Coordinates of C-alpha atoms and ligand atoms in Angstrom, one line a residue:
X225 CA 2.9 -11.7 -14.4
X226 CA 6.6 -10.3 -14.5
X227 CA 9.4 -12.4 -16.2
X228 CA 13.1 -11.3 -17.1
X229 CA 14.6 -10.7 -19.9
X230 CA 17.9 -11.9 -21.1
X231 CA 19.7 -9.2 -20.0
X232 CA 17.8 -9.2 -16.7
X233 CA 15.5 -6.3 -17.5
X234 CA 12.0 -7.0 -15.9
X235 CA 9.4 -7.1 -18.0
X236 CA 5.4 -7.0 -17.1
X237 CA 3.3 -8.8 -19.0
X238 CA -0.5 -8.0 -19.5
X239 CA -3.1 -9.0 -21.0
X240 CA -1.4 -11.6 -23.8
X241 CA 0.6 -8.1 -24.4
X242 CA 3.9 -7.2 -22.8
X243 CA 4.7 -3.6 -21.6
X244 CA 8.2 -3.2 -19.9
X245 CA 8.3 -1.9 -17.0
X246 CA 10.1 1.4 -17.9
X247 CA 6.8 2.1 -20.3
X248 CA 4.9 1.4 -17.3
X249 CA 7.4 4.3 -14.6
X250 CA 6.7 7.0 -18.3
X251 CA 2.7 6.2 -17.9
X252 CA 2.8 6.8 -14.8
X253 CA 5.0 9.6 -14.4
X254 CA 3.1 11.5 -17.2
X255 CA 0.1 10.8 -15.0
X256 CA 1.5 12.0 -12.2
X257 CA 3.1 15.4 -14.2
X258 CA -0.4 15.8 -16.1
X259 CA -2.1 16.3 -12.8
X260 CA 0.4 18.5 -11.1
X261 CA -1.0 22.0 -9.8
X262 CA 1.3 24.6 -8.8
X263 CA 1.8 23.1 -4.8
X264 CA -0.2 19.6 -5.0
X265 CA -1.5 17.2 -7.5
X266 CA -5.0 16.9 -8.2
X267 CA -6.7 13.4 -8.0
X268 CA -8.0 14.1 -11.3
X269 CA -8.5 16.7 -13.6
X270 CA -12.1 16.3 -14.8
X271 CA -13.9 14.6 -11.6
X272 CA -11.7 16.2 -8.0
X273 CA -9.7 19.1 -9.3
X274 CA -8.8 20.1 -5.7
X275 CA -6.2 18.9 -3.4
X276 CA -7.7 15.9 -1.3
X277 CA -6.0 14.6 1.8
X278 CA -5.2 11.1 1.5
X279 CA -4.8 11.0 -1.8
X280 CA -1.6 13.5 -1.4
X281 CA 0.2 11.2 0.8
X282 CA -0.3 8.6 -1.8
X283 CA 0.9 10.3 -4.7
X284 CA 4.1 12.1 -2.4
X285 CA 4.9 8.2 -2.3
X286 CA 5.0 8.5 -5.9
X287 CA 6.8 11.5 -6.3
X288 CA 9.5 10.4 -3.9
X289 CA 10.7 8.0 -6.8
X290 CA 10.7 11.0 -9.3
X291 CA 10.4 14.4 -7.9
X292 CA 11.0 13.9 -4.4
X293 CA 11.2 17.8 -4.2
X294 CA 7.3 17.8 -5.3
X295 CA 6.3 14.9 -2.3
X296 CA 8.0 17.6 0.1
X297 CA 5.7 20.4 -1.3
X298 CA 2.4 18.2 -1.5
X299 CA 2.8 17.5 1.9
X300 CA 3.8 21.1 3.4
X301 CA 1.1 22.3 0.9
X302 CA -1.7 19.7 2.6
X303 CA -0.4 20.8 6.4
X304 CA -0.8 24.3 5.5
X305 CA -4.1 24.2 5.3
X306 CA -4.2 22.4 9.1
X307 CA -6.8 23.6 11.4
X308 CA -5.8 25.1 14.8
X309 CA -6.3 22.3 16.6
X310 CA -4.8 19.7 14.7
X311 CA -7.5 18.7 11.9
X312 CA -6.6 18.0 8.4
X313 CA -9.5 18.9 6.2
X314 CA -10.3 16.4 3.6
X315 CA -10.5 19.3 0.5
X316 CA -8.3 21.8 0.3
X317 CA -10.0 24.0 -2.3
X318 CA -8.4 26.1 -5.3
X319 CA -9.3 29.4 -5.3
X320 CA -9.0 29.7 -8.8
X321 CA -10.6 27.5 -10.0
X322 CA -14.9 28.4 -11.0
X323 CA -17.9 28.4 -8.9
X324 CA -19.2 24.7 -9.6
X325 CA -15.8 23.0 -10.4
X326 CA -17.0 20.1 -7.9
X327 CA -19.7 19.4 -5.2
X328 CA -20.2 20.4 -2.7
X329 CA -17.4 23.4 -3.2
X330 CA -16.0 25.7 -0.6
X331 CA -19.6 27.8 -0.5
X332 CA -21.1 24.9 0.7
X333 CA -18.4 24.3 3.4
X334 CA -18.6 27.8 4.7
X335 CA -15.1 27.1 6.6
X336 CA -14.4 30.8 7.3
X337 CA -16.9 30.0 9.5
X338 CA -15.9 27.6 11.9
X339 CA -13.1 28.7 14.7
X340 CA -9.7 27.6 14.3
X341 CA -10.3 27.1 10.5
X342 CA -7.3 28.3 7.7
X343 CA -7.2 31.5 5.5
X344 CA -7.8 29.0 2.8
X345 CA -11.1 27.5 2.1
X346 CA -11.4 23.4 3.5
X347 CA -14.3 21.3 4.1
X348 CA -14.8 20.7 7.8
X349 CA -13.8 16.5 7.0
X350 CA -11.1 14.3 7.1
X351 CA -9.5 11.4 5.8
X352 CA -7.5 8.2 7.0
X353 CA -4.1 9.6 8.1
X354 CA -1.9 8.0 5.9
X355 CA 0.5 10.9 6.0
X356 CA 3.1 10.1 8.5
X357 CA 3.9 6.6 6.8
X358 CA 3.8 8.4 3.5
X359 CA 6.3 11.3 5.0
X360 CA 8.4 8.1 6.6
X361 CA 8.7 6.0 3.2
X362 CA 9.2 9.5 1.0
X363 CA 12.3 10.5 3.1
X364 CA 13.2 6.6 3.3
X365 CA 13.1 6.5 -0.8
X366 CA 15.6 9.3 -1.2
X367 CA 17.0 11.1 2.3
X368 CA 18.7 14.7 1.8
X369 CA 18.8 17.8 3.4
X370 CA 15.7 18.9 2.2
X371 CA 13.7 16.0 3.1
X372 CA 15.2 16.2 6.6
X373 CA 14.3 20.0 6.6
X374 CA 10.5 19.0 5.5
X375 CA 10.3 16.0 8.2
X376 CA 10.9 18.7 11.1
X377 CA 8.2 21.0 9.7
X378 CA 5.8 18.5 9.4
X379 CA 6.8 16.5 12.2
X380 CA 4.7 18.6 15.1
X381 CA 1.7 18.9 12.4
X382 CA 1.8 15.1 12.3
X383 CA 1.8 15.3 15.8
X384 CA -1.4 18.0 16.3
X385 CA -2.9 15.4 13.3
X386 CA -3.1 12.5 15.7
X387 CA -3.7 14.3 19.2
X388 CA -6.9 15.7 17.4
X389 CA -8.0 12.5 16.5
X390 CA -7.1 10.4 19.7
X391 CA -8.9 13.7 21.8
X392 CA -11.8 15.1 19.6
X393 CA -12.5 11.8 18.1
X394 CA -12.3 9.0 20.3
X395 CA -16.6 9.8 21.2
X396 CA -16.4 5.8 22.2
X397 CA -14.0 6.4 25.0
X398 CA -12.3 2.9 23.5
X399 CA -9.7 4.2 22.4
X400 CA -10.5 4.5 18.8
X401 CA -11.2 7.8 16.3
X402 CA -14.5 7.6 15.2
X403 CA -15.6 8.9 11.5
X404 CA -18.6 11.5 11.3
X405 CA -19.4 10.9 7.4
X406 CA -18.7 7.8 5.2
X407 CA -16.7 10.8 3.1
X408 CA -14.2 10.5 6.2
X409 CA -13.6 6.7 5.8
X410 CA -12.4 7.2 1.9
X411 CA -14.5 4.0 1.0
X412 CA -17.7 6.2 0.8
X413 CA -19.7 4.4 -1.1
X414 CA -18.9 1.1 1.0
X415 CA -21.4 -1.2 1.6
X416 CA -19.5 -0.9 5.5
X417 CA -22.0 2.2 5.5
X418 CA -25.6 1.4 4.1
X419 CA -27.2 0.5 7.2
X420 CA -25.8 3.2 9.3
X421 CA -26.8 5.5 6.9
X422 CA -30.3 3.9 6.1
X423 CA -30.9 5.8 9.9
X424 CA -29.5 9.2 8.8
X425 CA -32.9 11.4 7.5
X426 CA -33.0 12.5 3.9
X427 CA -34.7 12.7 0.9
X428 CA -33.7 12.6 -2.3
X429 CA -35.1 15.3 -3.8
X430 CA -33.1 17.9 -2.1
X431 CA -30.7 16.9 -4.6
X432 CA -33.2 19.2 -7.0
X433 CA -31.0 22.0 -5.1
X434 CA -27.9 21.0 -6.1
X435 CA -26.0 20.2 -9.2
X436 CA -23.8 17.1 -8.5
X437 CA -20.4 17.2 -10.6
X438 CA -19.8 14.0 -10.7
X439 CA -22.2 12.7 -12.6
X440 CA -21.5 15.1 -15.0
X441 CA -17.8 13.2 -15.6
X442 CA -18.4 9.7 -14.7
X443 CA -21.5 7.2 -15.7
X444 CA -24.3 7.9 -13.0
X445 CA -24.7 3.9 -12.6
X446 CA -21.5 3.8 -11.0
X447 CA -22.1 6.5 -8.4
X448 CA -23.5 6.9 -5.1
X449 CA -27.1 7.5 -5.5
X450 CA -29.1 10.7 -5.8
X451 CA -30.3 9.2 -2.0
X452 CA -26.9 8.9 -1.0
X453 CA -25.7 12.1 -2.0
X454 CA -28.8 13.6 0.2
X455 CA -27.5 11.3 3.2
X456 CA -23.7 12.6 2.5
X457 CA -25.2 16.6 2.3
X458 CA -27.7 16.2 5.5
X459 CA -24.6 15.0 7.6
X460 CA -22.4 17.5 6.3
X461 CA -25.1 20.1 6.9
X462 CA -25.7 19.0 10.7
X463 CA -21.7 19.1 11.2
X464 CA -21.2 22.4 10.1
X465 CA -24.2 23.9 11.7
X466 CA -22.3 23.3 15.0
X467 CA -19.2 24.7 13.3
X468 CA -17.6 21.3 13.3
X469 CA -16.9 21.3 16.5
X470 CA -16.9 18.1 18.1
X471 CA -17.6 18.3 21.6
X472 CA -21.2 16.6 22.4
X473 CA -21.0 14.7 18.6
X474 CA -22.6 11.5 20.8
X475 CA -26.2 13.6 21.6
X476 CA -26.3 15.2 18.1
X477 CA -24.3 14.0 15.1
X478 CA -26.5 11.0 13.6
X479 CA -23.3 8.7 12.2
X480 CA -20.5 7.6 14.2
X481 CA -18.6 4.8 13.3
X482 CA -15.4 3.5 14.4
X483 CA -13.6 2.4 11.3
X484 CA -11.1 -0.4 10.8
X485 CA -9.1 1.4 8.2
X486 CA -9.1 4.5 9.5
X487 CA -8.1 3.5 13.0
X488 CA -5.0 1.1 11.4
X489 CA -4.1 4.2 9.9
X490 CA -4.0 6.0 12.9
X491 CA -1.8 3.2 14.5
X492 CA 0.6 2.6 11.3
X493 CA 1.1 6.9 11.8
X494 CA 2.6 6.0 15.4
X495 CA 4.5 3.7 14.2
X496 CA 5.9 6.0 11.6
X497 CA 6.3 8.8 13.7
X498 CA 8.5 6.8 15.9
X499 CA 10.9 6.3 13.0
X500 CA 10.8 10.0 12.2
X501 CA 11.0 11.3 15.6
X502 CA 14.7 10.0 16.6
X503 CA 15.1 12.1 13.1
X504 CA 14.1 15.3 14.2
X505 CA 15.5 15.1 17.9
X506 CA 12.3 13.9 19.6
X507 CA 11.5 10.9 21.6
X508 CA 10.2 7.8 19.8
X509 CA 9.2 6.5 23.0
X510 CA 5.1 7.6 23.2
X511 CA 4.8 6.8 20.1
X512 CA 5.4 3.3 20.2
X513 CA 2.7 3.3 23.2
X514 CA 0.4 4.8 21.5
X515 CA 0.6 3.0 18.6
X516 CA 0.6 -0.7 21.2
X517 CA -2.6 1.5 22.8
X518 CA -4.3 1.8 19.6
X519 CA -3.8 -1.8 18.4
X520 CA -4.9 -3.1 21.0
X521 CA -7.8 -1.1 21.0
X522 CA -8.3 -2.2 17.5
X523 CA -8.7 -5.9 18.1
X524 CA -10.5 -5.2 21.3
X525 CA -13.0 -3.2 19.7
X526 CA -13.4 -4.4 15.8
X527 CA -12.4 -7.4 15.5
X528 CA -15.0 -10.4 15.5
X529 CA -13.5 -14.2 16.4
X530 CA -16.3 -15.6 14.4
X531 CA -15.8 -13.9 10.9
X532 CA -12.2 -13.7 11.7
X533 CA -12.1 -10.3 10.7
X534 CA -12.4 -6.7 11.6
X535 CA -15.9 -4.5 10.9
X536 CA -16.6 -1.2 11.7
X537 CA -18.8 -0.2 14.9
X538 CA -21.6 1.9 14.8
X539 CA -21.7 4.0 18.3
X540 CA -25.2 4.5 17.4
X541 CA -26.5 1.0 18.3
X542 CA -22.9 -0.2 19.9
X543 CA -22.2 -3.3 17.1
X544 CA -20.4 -4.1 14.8
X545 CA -21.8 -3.6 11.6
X546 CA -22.1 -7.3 9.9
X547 CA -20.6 -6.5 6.3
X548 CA -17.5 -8.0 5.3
X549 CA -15.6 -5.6 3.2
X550 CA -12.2 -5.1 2.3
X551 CA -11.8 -2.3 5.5
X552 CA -11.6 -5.0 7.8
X553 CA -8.2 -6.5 5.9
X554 CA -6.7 -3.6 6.1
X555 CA -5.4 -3.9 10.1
X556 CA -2.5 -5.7 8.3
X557 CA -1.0 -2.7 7.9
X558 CA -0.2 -2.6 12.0
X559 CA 3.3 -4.7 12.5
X560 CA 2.3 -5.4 16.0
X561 CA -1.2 -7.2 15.0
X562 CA -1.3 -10.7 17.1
X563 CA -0.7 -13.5 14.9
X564 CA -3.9 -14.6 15.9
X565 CA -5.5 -11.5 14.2
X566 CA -3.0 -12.0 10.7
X567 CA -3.8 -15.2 10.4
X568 CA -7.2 -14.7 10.0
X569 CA -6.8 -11.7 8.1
X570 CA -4.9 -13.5 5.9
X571 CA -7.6 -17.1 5.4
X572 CA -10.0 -13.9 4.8
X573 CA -8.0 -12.1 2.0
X574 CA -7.4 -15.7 0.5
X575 CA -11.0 -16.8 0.6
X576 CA -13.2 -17.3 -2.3
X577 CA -14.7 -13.7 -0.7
X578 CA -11.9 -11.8 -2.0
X579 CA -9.3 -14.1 -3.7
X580 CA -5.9 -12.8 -2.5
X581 CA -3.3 -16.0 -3.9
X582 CA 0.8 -16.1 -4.9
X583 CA -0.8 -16.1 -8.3
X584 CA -3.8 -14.2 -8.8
X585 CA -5.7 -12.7 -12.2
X586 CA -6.9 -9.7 -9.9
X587 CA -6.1 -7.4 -7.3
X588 CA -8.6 -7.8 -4.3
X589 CA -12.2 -6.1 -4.7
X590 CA -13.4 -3.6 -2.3
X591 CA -16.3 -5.7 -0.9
X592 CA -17.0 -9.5 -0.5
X593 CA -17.5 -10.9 -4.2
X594 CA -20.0 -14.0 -3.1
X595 CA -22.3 -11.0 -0.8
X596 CA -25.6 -10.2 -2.5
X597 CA -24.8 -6.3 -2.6
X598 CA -21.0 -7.3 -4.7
X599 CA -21.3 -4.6 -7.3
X600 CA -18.6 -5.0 -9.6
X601 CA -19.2 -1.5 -11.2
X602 CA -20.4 0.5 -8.8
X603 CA -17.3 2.9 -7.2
X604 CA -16.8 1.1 -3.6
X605 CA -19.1 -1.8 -3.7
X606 CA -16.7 -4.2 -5.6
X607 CA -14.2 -2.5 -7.8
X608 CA -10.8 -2.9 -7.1
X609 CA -8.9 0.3 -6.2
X610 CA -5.3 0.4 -5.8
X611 CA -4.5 2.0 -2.6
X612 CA -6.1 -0.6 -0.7
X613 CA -4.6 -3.3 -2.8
X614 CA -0.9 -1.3 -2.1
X615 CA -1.8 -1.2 1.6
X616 CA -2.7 -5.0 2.4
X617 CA 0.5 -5.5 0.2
X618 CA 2.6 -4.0 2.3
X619 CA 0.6 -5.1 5.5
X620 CA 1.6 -9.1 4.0
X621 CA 5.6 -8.1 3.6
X622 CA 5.6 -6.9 7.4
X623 CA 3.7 -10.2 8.2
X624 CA 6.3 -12.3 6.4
X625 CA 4.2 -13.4 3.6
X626 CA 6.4 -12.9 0.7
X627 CA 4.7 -15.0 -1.9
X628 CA 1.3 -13.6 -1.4
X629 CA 2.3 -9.9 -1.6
X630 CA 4.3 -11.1 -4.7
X631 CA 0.8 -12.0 -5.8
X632 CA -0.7 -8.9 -5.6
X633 CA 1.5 -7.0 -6.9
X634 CA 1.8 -8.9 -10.0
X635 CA -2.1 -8.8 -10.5
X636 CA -1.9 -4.3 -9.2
X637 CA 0.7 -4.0 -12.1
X638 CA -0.9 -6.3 -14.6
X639 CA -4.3 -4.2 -14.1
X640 CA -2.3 -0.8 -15.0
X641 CA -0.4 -2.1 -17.5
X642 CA -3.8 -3.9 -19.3
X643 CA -6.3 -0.5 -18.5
X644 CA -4.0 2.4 -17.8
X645 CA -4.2 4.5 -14.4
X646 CA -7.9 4.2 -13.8
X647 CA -9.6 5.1 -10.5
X648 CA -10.7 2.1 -9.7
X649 CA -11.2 -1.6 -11.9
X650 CA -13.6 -3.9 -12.6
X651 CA -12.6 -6.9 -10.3
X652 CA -13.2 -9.6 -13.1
X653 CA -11.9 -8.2 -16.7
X654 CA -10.2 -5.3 -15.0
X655 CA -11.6 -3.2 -17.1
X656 CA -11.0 0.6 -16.3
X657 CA -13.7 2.5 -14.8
X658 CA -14.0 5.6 -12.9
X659 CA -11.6 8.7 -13.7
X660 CA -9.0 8.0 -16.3
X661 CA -5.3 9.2 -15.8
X662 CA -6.1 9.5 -11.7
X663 CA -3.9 9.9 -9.6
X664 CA -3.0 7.5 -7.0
X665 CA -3.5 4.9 -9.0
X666 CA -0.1 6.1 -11.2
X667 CA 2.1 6.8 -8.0
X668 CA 1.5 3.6 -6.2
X669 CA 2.2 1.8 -9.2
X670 CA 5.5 4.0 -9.5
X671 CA 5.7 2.2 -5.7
X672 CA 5.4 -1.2 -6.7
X673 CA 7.2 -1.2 -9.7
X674 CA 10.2 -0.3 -7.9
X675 CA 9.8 -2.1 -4.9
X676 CA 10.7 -5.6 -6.5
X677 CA 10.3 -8.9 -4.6
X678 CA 13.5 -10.5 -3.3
X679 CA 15.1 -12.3 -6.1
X680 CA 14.1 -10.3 -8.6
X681 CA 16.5 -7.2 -8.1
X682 CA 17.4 -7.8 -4.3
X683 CA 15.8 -6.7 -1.6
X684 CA 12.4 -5.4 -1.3
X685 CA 12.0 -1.9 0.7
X686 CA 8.6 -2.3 1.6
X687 CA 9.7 -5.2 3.8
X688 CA 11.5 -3.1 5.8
X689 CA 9.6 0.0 7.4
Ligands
LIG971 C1 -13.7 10.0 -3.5 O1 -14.4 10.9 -2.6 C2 -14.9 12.2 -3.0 C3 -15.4 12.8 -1.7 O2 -14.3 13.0 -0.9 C4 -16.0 12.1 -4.0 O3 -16.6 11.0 -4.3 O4 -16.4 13.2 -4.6 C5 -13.2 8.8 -2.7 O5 -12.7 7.8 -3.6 C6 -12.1 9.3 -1.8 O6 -11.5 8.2 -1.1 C7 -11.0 10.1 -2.6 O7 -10.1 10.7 -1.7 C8 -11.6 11.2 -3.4 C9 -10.6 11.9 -4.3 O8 -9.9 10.9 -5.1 O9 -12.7 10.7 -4.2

């Protein structure tokens, strides 16, 4: 809850306690410094010590309020490692940094391997391609010349991002990117996945093999299983033995799944680059149809009139896969979604499934809380995780719903302010769980704490753009 103080200071309140919110911007920012590596930021020290892709253009949104210098280099840093023909890999590994500092490490990637790949060592993966929104709102939070400079060198990367996707990618021929590994989606562990997976071949004790890192750091009940890590290493091991190429994915890869998430990601990056593009003297024009293209595409091909909201689809068996997770909210994001769409998105969100109100104890859990597979520990299956919460926030400013962003974002900065910059939360107490001192979690709250609701301190940016 956030209240003002006499001399119109906010102040959060959490927890019976009461933090104000400049204690809240030093947490963070310490978080945020802690994790800093030479050209990027680390998710997290102990359990991803590398650079990941999506969670960079989070945290350049957090460094944009502080060091907007450093959200220039974690994104130049990220597109520097860009494959020939337009993929961003999902790990960008540091070299010097021990054999076994995370699994499965660059040895396992083999990306010297593959054509078109960097000098630097990647996985062969991506992630959603948050980026160009992240590039947009960084400049947008403080313009200068060398944020203008940085927009025209990523610009035509941003560009070879989304052409690889929309080309390589669309193995539906909808219209849609398709994801080759739950790792891709950046919900992993989601429940979105479990019977898609159930069909890829594995067994667990290949894992006898391997030494997983992340049990090592985090508690083993709150991580993919021993089963699921054989799944994730069999898929990764039948992309890379084609090189990662993707032509004929269809007749070989065995997981194919059109995301909700990902795709509203791919159409919210059109709709970015069409803000940047009059920037760097290019036309805004095919942008804007792409981004109408991909929309469109979206509710054509995800979204379900009877749930009244958006699953993935498995190309495997052409449907939609039944679960109702907090992927198929995220579509909000898109300012052109119908209002049919929103306003079902929006009766989901504020269902007894995930809660979303103007006042609200919690942020929104990752996956259906009244489903029999609602794990409220377990990383994906229930937690709540702030990115997602920050994305379906601003997806409810551009939809004109005011009072229930306001919501969330009271309940996002009440969960920091009560357990610190967690991973991810449990969704009842709000407990912290996962990594401590993680990344994302400390720039997005930078984000919302400085993006106040109208009335509060005037007018609220993420509205806006
Ligand atoms: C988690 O994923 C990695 C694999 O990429 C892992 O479990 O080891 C996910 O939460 C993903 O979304 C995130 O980008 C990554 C780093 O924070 O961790």
């Amino acid at each position: 809850m956030s209240t003002h103080t006499a001399d119109g200071r906010r102040t959060d309140t959490a927890g019976g306690g009461a933090r104000d919110a400049g204690a809240l911007r030093r947490l963070a920012a310490a978080t945020l410094h802690a994790n800093w590596e030479h050209d990027h930021t680390v998710p997290s020290r102990t359990l991803y010590p590398h650079q990941w892709s999506w969670d960079s253009a989070f945290v350049a949104i957090g460094w944009s309020h502080i060091r907007p210098d450093r959200a220039w280099r974690e994104l130049t840093s990220l597109f520097r490692a860009q494959w020939a023909a337009g993929r961003v890999p999902h790990i960008v590994f540091n070299p010097a940094l021990p054999v076994g500092s995370y699994f499965p490490g660059p040895e396992f990637w083999h990306s010297a391997a593959a054509e078109g790949a960097p000098a630097a060592a990647t996985s062969g993966l991506v992630q959603p391609p948050v980026h160009a929104p992240a590039a947009w709102l960084a400049y947008r939070r403080s313009p200068s010349p060398a944020g203008l400079a940085a927009l025209r060198w990523l610009y035509p990367r941003l560009v070879a991002q989304q052409r690889y996707l929309a080309t390589r990618r669309d193995v539906g021929g909808g219209g849609l990117a398709c994801v080759v590994h739950p790792w891709e989606s950046g919900l992993d562990n989601s429940p979105a996945w479990d019977a898609p997976m159930a069909a890829v071949p594995a067994d667990a004790a290949v894992m006898r093999a391997y030494r997983r890192h992340d049990t090592a750091h985090a508690d083993a009940a709150h991580r993919p299983t021993d089963l699921d890590y054989a799944r994730y290493v069999a898929l990764v091991a039948s992309y890379r033995e084609h090189r990662y190429r993707d032509g004929a994915l269809a007749d070989r890869h065995p997981f194919l799944l059109e995301c909700p998430l990902f795709n509203a990601a791919t159409g919210a990056a059109e709709h970015a680059l069409a803000r940047i593009a009059p920037l760097v003297g290019a036309d805004p024009g095919p942008h804007r149809e792409r981004a109408a293209r991909i929309t469109e595409a979206l509710v054509r091909r995800l979204y379900d009139p009877v749930t009244g909201t958006f699953h993935p689809r498995d190309l495997r068996t052409d449907r939609l896969v039944p679960a109702r997770t907090v992927l198929g909210l995220t579509p909000l994001v898109l300012p052109d979604l119908p209002a049919r769409q929103v306003s079902a998105l929006v009766a989901e969100a504020s269902s007894p499934r995930f809660g979303l109100a103007a006042r609200m104890a919690r942020p929104l859990p990752s996956h259906d809380r009244t489903a029999p597979d609602f794990e409220p520990l377990r990383y994906w299956r229930g937690p709540s995780w702030m990115n997602i919460n920050w994305l379906v926030r601003r997806g409810l400013l551009r939809h004109g719903r005011p009072d229930l962003a306001a919501g969330l974002r009271d309940s996002m900065i009440e969960l920091v302010a009560r357990s610190g910059c967690h991973e991810y939360f449990h969704p009842d107490t709000g407990a912290g769980l996962g990594s401590p001192a993680f990344s994302w979690t400390a720039a997005l709250l930078l984000d919302v704490l400085a993006d106040e609701p109208p009335g509060a301190a005037g007018k609220a940016p993420g509205a806006a753009g």
